[in-house]
CSV table of C-alpha atoms and ligand atoms in Angstrom, one decimal:
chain,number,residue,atom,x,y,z
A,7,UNK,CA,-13.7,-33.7,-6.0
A,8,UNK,CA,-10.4,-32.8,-6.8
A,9,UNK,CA,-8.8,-30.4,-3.7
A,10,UNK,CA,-7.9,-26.7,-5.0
A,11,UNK,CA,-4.6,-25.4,-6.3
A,12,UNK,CA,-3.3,-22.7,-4.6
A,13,UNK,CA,0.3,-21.3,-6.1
A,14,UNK,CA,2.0,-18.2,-4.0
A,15,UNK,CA,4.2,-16.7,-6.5
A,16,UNK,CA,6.8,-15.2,-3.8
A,17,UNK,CA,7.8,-17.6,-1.0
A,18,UNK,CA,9.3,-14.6,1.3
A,19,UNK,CA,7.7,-13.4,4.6
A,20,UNK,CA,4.1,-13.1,3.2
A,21,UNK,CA,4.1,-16.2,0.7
A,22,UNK,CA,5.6,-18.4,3.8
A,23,UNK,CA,2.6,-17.2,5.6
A,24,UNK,CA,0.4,-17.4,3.2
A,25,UNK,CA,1.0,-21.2,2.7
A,26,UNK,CA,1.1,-21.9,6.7
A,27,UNK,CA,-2.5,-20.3,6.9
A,28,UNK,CA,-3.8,-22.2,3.9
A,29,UNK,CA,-2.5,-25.1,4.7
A,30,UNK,CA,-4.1,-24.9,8.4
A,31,UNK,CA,-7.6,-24.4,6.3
A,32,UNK,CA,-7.4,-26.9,4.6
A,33,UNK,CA,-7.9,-24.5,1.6
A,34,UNK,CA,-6.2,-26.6,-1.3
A,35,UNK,CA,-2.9,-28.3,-2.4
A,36,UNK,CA,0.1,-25.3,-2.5
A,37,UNK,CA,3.1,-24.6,-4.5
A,38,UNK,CA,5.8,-22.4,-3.1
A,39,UNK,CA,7.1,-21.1,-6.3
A,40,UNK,CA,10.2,-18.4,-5.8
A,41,UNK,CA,13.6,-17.5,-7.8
A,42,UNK,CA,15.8,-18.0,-5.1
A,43,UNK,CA,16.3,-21.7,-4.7
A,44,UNK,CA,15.9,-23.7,-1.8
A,45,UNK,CA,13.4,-21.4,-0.1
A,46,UNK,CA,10.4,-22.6,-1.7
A,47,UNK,CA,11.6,-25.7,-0.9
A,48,UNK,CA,12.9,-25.6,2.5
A,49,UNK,CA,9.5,-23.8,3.6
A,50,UNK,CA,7.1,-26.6,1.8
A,51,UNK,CA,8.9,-29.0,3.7
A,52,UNK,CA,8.8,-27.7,7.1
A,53,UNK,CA,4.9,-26.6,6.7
A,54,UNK,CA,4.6,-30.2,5.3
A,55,UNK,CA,6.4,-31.6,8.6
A,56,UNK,CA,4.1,-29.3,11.1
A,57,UNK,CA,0.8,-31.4,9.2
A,58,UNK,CA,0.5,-34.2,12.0
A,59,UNK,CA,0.6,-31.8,14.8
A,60,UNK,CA,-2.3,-30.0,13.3
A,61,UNK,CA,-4.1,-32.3,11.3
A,62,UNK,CA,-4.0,-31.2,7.9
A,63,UNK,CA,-3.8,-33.4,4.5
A,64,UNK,CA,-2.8,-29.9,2.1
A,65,UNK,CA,0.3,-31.2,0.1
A,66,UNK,CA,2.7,-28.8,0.3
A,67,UNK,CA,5.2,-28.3,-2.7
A,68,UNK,CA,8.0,-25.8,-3.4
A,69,UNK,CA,9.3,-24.9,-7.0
A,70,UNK,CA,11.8,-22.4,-8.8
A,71,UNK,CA,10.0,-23.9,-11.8
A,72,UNK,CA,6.7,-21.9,-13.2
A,73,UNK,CA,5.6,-25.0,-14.9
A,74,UNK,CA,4.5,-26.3,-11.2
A,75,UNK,CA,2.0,-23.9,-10.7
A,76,UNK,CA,0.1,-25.6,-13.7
A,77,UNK,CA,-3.5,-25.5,-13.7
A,78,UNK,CA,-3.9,-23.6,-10.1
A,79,UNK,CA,-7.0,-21.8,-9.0
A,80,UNK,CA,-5.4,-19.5,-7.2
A,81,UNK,CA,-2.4,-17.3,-7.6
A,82,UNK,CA,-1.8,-15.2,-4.8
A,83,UNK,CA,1.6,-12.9,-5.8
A,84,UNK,CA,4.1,-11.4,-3.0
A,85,UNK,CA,7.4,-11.4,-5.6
A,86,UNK,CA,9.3,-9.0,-5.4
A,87,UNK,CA,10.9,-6.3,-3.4
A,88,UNK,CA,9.6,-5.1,0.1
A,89,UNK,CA,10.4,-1.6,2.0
A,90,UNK,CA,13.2,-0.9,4.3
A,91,UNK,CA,13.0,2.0,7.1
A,92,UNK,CA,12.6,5.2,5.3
A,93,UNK,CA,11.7,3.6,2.0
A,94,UNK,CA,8.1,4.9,0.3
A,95,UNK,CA,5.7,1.6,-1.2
A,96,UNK,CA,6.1,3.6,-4.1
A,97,UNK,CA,10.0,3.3,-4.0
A,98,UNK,CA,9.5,-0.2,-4.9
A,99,UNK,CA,7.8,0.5,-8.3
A,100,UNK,CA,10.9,0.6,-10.5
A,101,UNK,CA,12.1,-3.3,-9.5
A,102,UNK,CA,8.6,-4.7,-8.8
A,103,UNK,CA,7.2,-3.7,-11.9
A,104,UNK,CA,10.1,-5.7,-13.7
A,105,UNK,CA,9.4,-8.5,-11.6
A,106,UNK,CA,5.1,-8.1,-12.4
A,107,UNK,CA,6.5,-8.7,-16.0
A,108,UNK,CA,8.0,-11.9,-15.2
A,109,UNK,CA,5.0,-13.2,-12.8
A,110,UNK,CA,2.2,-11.9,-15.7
A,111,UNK,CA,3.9,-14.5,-17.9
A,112,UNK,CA,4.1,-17.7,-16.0
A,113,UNK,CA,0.7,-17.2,-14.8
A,114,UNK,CA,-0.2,-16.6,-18.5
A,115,UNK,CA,1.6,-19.4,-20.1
A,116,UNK,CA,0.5,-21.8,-16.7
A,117,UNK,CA,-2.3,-20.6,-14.7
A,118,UNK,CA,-4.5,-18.6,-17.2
A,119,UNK,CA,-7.3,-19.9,-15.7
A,120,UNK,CA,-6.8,-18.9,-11.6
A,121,UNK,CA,-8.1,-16.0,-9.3
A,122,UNK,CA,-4.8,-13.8,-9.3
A,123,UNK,CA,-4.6,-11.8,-5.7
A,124,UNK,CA,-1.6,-9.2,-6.0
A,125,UNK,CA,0.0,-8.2,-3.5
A,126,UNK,CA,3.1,-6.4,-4.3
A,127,UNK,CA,4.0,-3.3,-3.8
A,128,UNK,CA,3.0,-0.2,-4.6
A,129,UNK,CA,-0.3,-2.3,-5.0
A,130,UNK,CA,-2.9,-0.4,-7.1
A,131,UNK,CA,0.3,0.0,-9.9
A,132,UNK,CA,1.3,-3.3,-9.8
A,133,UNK,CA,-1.9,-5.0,-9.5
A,134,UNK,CA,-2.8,-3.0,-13.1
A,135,UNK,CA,0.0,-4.1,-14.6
A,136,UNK,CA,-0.2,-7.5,-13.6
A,137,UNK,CA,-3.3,-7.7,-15.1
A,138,UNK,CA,-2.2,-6.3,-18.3
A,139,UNK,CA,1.1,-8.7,-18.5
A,140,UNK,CA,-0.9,-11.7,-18.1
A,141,UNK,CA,-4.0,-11.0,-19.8
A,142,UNK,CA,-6.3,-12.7,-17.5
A,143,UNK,CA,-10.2,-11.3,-17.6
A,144,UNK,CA,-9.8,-7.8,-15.3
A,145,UNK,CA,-12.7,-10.2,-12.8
A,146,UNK,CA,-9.8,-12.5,-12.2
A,147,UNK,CA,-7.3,-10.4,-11.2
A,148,UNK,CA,-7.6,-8.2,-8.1
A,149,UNK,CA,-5.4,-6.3,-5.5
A,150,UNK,CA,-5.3,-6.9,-2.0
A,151,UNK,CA,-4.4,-4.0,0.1
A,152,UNK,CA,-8.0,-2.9,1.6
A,153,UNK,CA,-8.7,-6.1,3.9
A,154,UNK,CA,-5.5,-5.1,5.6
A,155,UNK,CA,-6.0,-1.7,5.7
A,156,UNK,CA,-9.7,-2.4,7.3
A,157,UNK,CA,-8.1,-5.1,9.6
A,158,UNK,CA,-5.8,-2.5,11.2
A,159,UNK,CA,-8.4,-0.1,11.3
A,160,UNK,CA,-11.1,-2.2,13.0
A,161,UNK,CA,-7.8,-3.1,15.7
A,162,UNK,CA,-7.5,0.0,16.4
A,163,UNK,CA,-11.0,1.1,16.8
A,164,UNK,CA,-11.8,-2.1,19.1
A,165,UNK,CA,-8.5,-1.2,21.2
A,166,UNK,CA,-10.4,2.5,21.5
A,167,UNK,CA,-13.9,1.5,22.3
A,168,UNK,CA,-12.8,-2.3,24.3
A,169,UNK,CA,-15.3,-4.0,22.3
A,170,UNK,CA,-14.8,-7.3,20.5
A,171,UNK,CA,-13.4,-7.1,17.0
A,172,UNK,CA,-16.0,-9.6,15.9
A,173,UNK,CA,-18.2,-6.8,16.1
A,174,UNK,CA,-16.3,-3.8,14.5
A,175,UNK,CA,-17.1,-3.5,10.8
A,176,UNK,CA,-14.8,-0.8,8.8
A,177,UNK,CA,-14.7,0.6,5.2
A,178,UNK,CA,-11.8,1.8,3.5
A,179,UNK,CA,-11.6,3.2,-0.3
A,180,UNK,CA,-8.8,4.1,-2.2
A,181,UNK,CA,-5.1,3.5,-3.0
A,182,UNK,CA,-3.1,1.7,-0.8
A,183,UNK,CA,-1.6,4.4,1.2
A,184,UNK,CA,-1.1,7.5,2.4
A,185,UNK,CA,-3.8,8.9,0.5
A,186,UNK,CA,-6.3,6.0,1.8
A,187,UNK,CA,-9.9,6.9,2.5
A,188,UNK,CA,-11.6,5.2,5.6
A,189,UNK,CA,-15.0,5.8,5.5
A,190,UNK,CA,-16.0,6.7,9.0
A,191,UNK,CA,-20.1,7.0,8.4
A,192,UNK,CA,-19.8,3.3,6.9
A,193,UNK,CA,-17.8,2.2,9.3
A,194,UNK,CA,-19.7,0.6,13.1
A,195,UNK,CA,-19.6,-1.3,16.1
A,196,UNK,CA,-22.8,-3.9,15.7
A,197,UNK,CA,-24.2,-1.9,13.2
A,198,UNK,CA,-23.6,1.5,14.9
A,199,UNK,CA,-21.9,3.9,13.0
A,200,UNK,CA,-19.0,5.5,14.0
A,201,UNK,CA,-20.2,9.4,14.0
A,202,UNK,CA,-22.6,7.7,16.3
A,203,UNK,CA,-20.6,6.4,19.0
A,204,UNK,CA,-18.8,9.8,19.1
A,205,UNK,CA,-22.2,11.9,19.6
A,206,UNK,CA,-22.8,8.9,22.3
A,207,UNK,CA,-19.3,9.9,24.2
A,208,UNK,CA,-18.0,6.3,23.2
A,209,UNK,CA,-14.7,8.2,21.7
A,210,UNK,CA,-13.6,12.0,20.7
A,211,UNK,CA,-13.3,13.0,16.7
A,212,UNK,CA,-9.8,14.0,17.6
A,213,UNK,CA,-9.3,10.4,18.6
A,214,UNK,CA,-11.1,9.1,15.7
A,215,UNK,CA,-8.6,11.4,13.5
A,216,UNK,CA,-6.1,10.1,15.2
A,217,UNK,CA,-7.2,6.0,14.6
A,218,UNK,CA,-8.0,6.9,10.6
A,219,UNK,CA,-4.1,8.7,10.6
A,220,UNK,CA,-2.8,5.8,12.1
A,221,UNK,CA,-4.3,3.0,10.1
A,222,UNK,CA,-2.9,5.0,6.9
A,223,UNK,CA,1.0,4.8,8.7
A,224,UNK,CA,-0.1,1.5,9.8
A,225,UNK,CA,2.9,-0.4,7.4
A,226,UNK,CA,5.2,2.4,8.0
A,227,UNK,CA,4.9,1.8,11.8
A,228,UNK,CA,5.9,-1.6,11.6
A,229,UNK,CA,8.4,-1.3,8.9
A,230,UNK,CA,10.0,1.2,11.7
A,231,UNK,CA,9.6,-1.5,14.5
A,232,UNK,CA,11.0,-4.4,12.1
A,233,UNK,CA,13.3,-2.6,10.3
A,234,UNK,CA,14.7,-5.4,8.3
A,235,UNK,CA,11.3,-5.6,5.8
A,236,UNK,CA,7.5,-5.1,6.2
A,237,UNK,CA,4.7,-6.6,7.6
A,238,UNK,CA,3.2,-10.4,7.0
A,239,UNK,CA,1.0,-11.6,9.4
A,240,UNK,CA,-2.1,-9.7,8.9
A,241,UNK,CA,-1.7,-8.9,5.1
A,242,UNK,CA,-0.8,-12.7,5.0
A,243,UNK,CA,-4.3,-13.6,6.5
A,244,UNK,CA,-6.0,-10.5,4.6
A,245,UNK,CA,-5.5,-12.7,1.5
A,246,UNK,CA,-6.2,-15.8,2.5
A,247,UNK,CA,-10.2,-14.2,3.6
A,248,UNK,CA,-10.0,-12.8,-0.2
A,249,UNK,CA,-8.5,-16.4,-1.7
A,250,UNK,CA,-11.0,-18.8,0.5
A,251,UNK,CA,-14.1,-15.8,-0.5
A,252,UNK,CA,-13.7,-17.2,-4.3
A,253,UNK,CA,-12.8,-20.9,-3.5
A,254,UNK,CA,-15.8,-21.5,-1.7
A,255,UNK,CA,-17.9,-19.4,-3.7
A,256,UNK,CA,-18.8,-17.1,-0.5
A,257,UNK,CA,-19.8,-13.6,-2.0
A,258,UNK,CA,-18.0,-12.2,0.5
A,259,UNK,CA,-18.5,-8.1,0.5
A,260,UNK,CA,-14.4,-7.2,0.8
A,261,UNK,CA,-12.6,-4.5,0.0
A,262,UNK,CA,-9.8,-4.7,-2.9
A,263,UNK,CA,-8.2,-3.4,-5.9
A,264,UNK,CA,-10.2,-4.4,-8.9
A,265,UNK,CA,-10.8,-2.9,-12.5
A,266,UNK,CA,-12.7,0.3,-12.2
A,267,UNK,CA,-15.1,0.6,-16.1
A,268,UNK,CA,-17.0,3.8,-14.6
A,269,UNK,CA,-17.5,3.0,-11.2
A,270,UNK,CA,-16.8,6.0,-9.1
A,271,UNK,CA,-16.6,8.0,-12.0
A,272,UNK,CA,-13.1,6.0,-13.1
A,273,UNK,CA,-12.0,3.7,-15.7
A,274,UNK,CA,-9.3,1.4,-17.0
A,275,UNK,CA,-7.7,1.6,-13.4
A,276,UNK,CA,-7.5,-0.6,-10.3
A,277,UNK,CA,-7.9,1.1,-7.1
A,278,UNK,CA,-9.5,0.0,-3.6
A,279,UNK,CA,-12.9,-0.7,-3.7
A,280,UNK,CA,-15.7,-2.6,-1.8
A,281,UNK,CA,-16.1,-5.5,-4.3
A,282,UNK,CA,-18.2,-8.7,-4.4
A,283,UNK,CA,-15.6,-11.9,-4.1
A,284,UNK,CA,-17.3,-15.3,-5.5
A,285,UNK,CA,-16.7,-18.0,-7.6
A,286,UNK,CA,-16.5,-15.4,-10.6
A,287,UNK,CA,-14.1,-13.4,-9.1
A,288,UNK,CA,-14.6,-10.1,-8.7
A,289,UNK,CA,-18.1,-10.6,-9.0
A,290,UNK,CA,-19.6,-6.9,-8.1
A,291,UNK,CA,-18.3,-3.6,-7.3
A,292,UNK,CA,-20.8,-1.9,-4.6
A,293,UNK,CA,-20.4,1.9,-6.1
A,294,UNK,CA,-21.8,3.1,-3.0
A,295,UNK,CA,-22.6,7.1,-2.8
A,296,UNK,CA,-20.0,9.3,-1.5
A,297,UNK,CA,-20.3,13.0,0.0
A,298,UNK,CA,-18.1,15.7,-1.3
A,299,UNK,CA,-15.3,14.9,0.9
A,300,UNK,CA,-15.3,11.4,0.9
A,301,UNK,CA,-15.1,12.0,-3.3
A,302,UNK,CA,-12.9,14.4,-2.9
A,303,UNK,CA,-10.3,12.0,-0.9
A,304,UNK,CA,-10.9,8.9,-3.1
A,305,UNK,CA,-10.5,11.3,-6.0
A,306,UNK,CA,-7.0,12.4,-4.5
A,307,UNK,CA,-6.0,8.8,-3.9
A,308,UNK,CA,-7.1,8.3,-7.7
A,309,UNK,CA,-4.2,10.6,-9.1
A,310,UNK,CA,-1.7,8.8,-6.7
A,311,UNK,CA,-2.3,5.9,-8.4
A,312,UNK,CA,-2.6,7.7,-12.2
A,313,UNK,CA,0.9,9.4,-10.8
A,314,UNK,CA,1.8,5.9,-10.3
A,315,UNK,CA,0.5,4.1,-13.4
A,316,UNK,CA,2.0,6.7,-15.8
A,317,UNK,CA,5.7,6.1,-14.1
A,318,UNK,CA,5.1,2.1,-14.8
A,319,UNK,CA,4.3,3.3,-18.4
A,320,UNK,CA,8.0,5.7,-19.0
A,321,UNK,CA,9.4,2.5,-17.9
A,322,UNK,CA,7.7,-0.4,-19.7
A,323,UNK,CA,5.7,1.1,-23.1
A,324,UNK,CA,3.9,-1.9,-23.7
A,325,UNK,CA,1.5,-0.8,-20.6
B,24,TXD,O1,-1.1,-4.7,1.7
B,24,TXD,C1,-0.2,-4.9,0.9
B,24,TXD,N1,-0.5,-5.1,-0.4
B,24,TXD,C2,1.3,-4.8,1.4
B,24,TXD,C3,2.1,-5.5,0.3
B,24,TXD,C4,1.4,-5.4,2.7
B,24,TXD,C5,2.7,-5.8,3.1
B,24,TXD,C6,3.8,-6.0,2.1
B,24,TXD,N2,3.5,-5.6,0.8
B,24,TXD,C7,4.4,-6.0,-0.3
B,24,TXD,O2,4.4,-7.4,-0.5
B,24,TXD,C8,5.9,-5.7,0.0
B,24,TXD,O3,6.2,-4.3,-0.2
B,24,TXD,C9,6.5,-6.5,-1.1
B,24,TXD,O4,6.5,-5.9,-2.4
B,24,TXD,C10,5.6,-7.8,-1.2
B,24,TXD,C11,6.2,-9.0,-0.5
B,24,TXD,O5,6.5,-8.7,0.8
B,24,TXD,P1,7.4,-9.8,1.7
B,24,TXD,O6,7.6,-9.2,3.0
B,24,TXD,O7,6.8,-11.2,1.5
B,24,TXD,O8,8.8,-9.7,0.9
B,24,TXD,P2,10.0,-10.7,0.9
B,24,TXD,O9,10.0,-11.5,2.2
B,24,TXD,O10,11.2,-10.0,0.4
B,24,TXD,O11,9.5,-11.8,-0.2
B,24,TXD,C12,9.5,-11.5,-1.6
B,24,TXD,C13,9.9,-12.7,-2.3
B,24,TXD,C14,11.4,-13.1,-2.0
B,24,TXD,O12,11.4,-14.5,-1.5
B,24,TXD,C15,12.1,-13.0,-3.4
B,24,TXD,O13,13.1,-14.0,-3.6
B,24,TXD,C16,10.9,-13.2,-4.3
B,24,TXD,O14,9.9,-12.5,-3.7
B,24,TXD,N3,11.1,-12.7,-5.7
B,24,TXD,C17,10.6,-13.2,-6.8
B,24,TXD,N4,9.8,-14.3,-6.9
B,24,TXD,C18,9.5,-14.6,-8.2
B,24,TXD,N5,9.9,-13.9,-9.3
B,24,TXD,C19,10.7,-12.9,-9.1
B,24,TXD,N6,11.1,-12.2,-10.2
B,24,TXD,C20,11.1,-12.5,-7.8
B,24,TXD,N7,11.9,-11.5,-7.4
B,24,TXD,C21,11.9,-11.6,-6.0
């Protein structure tokens, strides 16, 4: 059988990443594509070179050319801008949605037939749009924003209760940032809930408050430590769980941006939600039951996005 064709459209920090990790998996042949010359190139090449050391057969390919990502069955999207220190995700929306435009269309004309993962900033906006300028069925074109935003929550929480991070589970809903809703009562060591470890003395709320505030800062703390762009490693890997979850047909329970159509009381929108990730896509959405405050916070990151979605639309009128 013919390996997988995996094209990262964006060959900056996160699409370098994202081919190193794929490539280490063995997950599929990758194209580099970028507009700026020579850096898909130069990073195909030297991921190429590092395949003896670690053994793997991936071909490795870089491209300014969209007719290279023909026929892939996966396109995982990091064009565009990212923030600087004391930029907002949503600062990004006036030059990434331009760029959307241009991505929508290649994958359209070349790769109408792939798993599109966005990742661009401000996510739930761009993701929506993406999937309006290329057309692609809404299952086949999802966001990634919440596997990183569970990652660094689950960090934190095994940092707080010295446990291993195999065995901490977390749940987050909702937009990709500040108005992100982790779900606490969903959200366990081994199976045991968080409110639970509190009431056992394993933590304090206030320090649980503390973990949920700082998994929402969690890019703008690194953006403040890097200063010259955001970060890669973990969103990087965040996509690849999401990519290899419909390559190998996994049914993987993740959270991620996909096409609301009445879940949650919401429609003809993409915001984070724990979704089913197969062969199909985004197979299921798991519209799990929310108390009052939990709806009331995913309801708040809703309008964030709306907000969001209608400045894409006073920009670009065919949205
Ligand atoms: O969880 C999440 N979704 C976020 C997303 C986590 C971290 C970063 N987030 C966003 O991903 C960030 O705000 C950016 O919007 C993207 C990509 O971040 P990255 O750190 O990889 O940005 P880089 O290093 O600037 O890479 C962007 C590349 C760069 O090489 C540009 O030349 C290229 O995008 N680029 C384009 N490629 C194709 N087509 C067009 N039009 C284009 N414009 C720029």
């Amino acid at each position: 059988m013919a390996r997988a064709k995996i094209a990262l459209i964006g060959s900056g920090m996160i699409g370098g990443t994202l081919a190193h990790l794929a490539a280490l998996k063995e997950l599929g042949d990758i194209v580099l594509f970028d507009i700026a010359d020579g850096i898909p190139q130069g990073k195909a090449l030297d991921i190429s070179e590092a395949g003896p050391v670690d053994k793997y057969d991936s071909t490795i390919s870089g491209t300014t050319d969209y007719a290279d990502i023909a026929g892939a069955d996966v396109c995982i999207v990091t064009a565009g801008v990212a923030r600087k220190p004391g930029m907002s995700r949503d600062d990004l929306l006036g030059i990434n949605l331009k760029v959307m435009k241009s991505v929508g269309e290649g994958i359209k004309e070349h790769a109408p037939n792939a798993f599109v993962i966005c990742i661009t900033n401000p996510l739930d906006a761009m993701v929506w749009a993406l999937q309006k300028f290329s057309g692609l069925p809404s299952e086949k074109v999802c966001g990634m924003a919440g596997v990183l935003d569970s990652a660094r929550f689950r960090h934190f929480l095994a940092e707080e209760f010295n446990v291993s991070v195999k065995d901490v589970t977390a749940f987050v809903l909702g937009g990709h940032g500040d108005t992100m809703v982790p779900l606490t009562r969903y959200s366990t060591v081994a199976g045991i809930p968080l409110p639970d470890l509190v009431d056992m003395g394993w933590t304090t709320q206030d320090k649980l408050d503390a973990i949920v505030q700082r998994t929402r800062d969690g890019g703008a703390e690194i953006v403040g430590l890097l200063k010259t762009g955001s970060a890669y490693y973990a969103p990087a890997a965040s996509a690849i769980e999401m990519a290899e979850a419909y390559l190998k047909d996994q049914k993987r329970l993740l959270p991620a941006a996909a096409a609301l159509s009445g879940e949650f009381g919401q429609k003809d929108m993409y915001v984070g939600v724990p979704t089913v990730i197969g062969a199909g896509g985004i197979e299921r959405i798991a519209n799990i039951k929310l108390s009052k405050e939990e709806q009331a916070g995913f309801d708040k990151s809703v309008d964030a996005v709306k907000g969001l979605m209608e400045a894409c639309i006073a920009i670009d009128g065919s949205l």
